[in-house]
Short mmCIF file of C-alpha atoms and ligand atoms in Angstrom, two decimals:
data_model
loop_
_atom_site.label_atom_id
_atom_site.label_comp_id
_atom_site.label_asym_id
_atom_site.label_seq_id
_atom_site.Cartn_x
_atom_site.Cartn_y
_atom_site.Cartn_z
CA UNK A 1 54.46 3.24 11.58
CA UNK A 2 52.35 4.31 8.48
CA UNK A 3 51.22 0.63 8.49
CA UNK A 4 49.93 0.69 11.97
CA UNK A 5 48.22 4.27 11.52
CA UNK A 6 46.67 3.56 8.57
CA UNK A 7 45.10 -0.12 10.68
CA UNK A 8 43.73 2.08 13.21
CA UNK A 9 42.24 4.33 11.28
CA UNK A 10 40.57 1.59 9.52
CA UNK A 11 39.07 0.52 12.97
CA UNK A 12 38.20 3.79 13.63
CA UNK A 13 36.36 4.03 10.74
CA UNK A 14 34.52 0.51 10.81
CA UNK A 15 33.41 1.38 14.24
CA UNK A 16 31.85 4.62 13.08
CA UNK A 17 30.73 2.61 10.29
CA UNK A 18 29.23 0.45 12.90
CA UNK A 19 27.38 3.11 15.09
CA UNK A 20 25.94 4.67 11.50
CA UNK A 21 24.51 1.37 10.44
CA UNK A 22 22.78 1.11 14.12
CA UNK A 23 21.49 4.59 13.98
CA UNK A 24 20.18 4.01 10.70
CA UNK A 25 17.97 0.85 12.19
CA UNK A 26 16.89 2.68 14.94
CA UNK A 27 15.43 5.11 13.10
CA UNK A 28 14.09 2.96 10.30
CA UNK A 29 12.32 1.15 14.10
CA UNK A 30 11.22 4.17 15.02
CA UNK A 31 9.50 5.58 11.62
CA UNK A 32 7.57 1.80 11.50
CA UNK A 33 5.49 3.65 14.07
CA UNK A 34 5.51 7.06 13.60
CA UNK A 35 2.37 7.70 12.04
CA UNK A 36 0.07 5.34 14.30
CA UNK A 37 1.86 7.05 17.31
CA UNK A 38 0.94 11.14 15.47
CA UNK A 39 4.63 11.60 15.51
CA UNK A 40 4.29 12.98 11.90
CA UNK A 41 3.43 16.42 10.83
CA UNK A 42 2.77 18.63 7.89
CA UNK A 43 4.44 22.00 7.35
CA UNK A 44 3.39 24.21 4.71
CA UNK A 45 4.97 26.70 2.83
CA UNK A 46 3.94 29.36 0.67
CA UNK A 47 4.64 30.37 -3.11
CA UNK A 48 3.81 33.65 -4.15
CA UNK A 49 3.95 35.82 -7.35
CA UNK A 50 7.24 37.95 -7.57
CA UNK A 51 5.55 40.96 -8.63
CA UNK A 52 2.41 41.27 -6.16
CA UNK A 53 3.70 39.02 -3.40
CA UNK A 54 0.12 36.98 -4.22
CA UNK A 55 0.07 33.70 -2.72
CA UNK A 56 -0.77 31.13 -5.45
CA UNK A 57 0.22 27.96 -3.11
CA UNK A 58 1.76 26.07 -0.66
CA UNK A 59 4.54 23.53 -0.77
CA UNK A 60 3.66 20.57 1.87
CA UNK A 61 6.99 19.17 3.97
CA UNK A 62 6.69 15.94 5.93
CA UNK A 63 7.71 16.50 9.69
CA UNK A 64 8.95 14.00 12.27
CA UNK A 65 8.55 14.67 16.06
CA UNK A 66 10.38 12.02 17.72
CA UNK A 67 9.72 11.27 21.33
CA UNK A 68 13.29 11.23 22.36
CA UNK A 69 15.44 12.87 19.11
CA UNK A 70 12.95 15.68 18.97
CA UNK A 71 12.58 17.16 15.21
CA UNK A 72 14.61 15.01 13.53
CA UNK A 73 15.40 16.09 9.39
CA UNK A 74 13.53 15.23 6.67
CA UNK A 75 17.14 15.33 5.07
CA UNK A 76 17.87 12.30 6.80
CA UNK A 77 15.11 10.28 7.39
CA UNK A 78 13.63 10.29 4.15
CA UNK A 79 16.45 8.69 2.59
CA UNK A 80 15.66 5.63 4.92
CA UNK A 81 11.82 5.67 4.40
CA UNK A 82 12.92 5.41 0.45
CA UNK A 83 15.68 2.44 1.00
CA UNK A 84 13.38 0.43 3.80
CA UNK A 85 9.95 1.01 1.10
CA UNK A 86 8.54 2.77 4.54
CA UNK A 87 7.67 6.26 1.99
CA UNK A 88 5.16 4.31 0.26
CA UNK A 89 2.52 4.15 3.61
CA UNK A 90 4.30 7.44 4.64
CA UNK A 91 3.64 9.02 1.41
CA UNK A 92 0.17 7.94 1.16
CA UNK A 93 -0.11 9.54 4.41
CA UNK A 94 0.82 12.70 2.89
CA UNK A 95 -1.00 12.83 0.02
CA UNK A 96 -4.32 12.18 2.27
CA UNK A 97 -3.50 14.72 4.29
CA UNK A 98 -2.45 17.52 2.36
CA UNK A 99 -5.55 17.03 -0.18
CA UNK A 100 -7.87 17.07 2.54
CA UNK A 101 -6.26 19.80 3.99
CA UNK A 102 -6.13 22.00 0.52
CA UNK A 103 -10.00 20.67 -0.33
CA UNK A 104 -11.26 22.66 2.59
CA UNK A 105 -9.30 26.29 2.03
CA UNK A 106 -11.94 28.73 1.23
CA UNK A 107 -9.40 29.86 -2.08
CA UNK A 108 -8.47 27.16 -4.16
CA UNK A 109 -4.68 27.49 -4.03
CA UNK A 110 -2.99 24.57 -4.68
CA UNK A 111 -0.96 22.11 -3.04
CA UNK A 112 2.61 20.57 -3.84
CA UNK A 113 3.08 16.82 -2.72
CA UNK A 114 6.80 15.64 -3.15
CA UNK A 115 6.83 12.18 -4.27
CA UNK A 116 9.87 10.14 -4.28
CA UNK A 117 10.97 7.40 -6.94
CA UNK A 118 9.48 4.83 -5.64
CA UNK A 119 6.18 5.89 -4.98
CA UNK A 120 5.87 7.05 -8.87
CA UNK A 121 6.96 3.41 -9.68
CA UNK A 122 5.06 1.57 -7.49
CA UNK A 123 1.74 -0.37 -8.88
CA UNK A 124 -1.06 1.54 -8.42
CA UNK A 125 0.21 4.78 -7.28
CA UNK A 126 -2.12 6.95 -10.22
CA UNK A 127 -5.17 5.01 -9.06
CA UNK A 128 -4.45 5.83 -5.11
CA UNK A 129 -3.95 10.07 -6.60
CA UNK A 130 -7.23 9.83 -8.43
CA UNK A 131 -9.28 7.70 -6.01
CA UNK A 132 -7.67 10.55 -3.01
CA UNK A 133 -8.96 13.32 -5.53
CA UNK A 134 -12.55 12.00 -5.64
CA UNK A 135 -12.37 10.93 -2.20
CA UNK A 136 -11.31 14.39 -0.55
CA UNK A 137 -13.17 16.60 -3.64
CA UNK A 138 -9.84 18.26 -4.25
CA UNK A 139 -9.91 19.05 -7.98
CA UNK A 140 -7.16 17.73 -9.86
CA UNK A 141 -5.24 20.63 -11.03
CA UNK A 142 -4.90 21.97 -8.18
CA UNK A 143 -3.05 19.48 -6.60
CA UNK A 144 0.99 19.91 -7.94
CA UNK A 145 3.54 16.55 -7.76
CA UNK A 146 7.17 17.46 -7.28
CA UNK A 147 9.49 15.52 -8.63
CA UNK A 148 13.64 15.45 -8.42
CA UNK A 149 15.25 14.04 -11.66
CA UNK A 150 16.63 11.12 -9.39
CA UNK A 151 13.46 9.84 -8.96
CA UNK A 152 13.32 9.53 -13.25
CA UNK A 153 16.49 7.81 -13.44
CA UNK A 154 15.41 4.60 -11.17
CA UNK A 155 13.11 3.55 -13.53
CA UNK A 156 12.58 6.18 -16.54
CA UNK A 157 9.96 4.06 -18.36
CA UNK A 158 7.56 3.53 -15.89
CA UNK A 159 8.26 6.71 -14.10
CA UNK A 160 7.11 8.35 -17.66
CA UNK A 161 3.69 6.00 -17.68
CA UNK A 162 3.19 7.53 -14.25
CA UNK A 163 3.69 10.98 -14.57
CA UNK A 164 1.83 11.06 -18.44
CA UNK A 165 -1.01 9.35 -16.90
CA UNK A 166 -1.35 12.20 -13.94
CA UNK A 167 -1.29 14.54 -16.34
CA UNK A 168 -3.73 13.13 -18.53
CA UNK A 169 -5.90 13.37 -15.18
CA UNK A 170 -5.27 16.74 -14.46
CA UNK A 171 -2.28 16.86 -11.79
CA UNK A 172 0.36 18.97 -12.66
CA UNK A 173 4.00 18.25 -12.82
CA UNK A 174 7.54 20.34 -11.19
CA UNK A 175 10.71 19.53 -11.91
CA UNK A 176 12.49 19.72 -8.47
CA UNK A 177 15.90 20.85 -7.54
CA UNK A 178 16.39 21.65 -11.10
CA UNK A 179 19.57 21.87 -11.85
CA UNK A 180 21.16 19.05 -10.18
CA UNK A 181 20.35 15.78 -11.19
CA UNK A 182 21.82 14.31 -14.56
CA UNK A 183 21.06 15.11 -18.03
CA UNK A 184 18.49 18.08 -17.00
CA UNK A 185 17.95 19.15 -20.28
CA UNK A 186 16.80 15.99 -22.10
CA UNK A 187 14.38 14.97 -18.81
CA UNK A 188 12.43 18.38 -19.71
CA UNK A 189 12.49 17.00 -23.09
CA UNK A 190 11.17 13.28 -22.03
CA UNK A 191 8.84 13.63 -19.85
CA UNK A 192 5.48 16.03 -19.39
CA UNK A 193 6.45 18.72 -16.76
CA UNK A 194 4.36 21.52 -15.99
CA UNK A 195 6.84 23.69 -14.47
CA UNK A 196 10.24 23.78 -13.28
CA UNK A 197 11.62 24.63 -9.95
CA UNK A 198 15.12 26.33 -9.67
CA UNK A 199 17.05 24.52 -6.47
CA UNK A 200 17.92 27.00 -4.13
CA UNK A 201 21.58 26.31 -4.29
CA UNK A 202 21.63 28.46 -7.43
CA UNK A 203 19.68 31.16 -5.78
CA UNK A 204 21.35 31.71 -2.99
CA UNK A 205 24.79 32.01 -4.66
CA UNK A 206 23.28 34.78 -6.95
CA UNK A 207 25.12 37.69 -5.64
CA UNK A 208 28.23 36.14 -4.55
CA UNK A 209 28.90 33.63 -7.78
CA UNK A 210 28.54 34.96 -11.10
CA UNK A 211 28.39 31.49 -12.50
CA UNK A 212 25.26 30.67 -10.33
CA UNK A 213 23.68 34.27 -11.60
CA UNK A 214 24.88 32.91 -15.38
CA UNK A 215 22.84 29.88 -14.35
CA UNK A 216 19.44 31.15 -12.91
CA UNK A 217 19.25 33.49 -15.83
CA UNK A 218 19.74 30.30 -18.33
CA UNK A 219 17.17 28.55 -16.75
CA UNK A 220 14.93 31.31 -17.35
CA UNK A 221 15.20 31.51 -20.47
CA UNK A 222 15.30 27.83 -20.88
CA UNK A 223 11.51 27.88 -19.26
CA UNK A 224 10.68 31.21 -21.31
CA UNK A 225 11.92 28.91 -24.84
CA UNK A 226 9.86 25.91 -23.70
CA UNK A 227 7.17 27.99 -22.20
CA UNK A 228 7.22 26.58 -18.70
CA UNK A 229 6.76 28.59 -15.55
CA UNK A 230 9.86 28.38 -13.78
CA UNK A 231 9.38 29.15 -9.47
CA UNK A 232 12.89 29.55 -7.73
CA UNK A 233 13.03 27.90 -4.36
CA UNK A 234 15.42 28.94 -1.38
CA UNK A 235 14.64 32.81 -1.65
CA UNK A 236 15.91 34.52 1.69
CA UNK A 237 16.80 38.08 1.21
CA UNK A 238 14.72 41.39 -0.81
CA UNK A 239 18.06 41.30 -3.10
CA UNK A 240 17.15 37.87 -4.30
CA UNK A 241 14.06 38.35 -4.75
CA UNK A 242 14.67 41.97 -6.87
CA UNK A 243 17.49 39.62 -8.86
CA UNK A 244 14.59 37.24 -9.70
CA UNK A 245 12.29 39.97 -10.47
CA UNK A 246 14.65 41.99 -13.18
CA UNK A 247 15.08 38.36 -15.01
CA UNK A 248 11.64 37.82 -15.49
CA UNK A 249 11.30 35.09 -13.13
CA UNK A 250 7.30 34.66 -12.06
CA UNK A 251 7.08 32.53 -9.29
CA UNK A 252 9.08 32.17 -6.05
CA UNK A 253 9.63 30.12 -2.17
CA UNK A 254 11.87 30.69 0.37
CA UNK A 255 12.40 32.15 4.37
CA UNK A 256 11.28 35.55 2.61
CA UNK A 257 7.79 34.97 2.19
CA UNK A 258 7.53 32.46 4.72
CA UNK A 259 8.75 29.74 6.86
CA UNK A 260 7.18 25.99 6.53
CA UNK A 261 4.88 25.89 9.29
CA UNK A 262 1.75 24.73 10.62
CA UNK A 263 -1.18 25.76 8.19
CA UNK A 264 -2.94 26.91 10.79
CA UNK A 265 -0.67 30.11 10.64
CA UNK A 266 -1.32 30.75 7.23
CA UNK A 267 -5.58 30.68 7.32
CA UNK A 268 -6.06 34.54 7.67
CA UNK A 269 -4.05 34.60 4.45
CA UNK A 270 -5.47 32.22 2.65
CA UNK A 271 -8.99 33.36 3.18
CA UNK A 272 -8.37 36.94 3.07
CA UNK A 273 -5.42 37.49 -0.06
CA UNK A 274 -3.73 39.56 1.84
CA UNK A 275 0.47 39.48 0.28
CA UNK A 276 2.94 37.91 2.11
CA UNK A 277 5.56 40.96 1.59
CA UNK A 278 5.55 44.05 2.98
CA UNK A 279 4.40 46.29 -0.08
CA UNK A 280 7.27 48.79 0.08
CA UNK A 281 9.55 45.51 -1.36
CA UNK A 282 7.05 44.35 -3.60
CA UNK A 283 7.30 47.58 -5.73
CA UNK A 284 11.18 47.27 -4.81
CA UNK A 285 11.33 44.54 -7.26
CA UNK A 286 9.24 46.11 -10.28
CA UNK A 287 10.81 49.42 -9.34
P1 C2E B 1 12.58 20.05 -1.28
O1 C2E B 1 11.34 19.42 -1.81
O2 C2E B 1 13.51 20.63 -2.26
O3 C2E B 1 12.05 21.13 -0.23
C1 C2E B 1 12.67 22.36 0.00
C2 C2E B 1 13.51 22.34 1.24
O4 C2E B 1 14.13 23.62 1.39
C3 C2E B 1 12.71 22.12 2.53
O5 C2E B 1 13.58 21.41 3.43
C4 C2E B 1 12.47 23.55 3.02
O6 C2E B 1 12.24 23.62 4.41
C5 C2E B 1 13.77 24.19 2.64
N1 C2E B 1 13.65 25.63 2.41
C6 C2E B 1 12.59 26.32 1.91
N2 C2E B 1 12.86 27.64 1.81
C7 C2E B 1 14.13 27.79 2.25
C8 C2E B 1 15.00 28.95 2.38
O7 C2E B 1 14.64 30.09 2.07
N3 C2E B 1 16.25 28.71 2.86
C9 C2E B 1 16.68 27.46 3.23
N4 C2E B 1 17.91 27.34 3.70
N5 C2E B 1 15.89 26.37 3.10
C10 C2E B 1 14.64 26.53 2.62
P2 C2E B 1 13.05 20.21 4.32
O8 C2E B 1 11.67 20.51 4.81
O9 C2E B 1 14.12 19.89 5.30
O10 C2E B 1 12.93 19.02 3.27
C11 C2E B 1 14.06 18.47 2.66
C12 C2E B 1 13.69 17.55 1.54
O11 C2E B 1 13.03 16.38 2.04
C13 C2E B 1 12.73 18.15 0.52
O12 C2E B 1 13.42 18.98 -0.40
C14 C2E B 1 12.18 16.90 -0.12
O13 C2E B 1 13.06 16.41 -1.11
C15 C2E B 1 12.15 15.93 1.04
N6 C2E B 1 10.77 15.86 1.57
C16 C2E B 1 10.13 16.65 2.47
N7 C2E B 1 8.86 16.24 2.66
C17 C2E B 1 8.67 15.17 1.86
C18 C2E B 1 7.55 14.29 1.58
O14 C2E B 1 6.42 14.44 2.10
N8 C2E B 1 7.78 13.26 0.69
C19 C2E B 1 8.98 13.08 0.08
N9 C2E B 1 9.09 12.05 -0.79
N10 C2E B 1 10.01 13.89 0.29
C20 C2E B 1 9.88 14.93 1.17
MG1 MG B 2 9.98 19.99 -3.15
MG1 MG B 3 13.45 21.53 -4.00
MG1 MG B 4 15.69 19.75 -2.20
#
């Protein structure tokens, strides 16, 4: 009986096996033609100062408006632009637009550009930042590259040639998801980041796990010993954010200050500095 279970759950399984595999094609078909056909978006999402509630910049997330699926995830179809190589023209795509985009704000915040593995990796990827810089008149520092420590591990020797020679231009550098990857501590070590970003996981188990709390304030201090800015990522409620602000952290993103969205909703506050919290919770936070 066992025996015959255990068969038919193996068919079971190789036919869901089957329909994953098929899904997976279809939308590795469909993303071929996404950006000729304007199916993809930007959305853009603000960091601001713990303390003030100042917007210093925007995150930039890749959205996908399919005709039939609707929005589909970035959480699943990024993973297939990485294994089919479709993120390197889908990437560039990105970087065009979001430096073009940032180039003609009348503050100069800056803009952060994820960048998988293997665009770091790939031949000529420094050249196509720099020649996008000069092309779009962004300058170079204020364009920000996020990074996850994945994207090291593929290929940590020319992924370090990569990021030194951004630097050496001017980008700067996050450490993404912080946290984790592998070996955390030595990649801060290794290779030239400019700041590390605290994956929201941590942050928003603060108040209900005192091991995550024991591990945002380590961080911290971690950034505080090496003297890198740290931002925390993921922030949704005030008590977060007053957690955050009583440990020192600087820098934070999340639902709190603002949704990704179309920039478009953001240009009063980008011309005009006005804060993206309330005051009353602003002072919350300092007390
Ligand atoms: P990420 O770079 O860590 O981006 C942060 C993710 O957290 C985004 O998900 C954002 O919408 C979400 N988020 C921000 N604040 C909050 C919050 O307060 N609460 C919650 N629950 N979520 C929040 P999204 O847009 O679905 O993107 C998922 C991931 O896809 C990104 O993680 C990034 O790794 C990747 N991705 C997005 N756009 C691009 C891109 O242009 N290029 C590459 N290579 N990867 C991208
Ligand atoms: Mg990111
Ligand atoms: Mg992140
Ligand atoms: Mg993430």
């Amino acid at each position: 009986r066992a025996k015959t279970e255990g068969k038919g759950t193996y068919r079971f399984f190789e036919a869901s096996m089957g329909a994953q595999i098929r899904e997976r094609r279809s939308i590795e078909h469909d993303l071929r033609s996404a950006i000729a056909n304007n199916e993809l978006g930007l959305a853009y999402q603000p960091q601001a100062q713990v303390d003030t509630g100042e917007v210093n910049g925007f995150e930039v997330l890749l959205r996908w408006k399919h005709p039939t699926r609707g929005d589909v995830s970035p959480a699943l179809f990024i993973p297939i632009a990485e294994e089919s190589g479709l993120i390197l023209k889908i990437g560039e795509w990105v970087m065009r637009e979001a430096c073009r985009e940032a180039a003609s704000w009348k503050r100069p915040l800056t803009v952060a550009v994820n960048v998988s593995a293997l665009q770091l990796t790939s031949d000529g990827f420094v050249e196509f930042v720099q020649a996008t810089l000069e092309q779009t008149n962004l300058p170079a520092k204020r364009l920000e590259i996020e990074i996850t420590e994945t994207a090291l591990i593929r290929d940590p020797n020319r992924a370090l040639v990569s990021l030194q020679r951004l630097k050496e231009i001017g980008v700067n550098i996050a450490m993404d998801d912080f946290g984790t990857g592998y070996s955390s501590l030595s990649n801060l070590r290794a290779f030239p980041f400019d700041k590390i970003k605290i994956d929201r996981s941590f942050i928003q188990a603060v108040h209900a796990n005192p091991q995550a709390a024991a591990i945002v304030r380590a961080v911290l201090g971690l950034g505080r010993g090496l003297g890198l800015p740290v931002i925390a990522e993921g922030v949704e409620t005030s008590e977060e954010l007053r957690f955050l602000g009583l440990e020192g952290c600087t820098e934070a993103q999340g639902y709190l200050f603002g949704r990704p969205a179309p920039i478009m909703e953001f240009m009063q506050l980008i011309s005009d500095n006005i804060m993206v919290l309330p005051k009353p919770l602003i002072r919350a936070v300092g007390d």
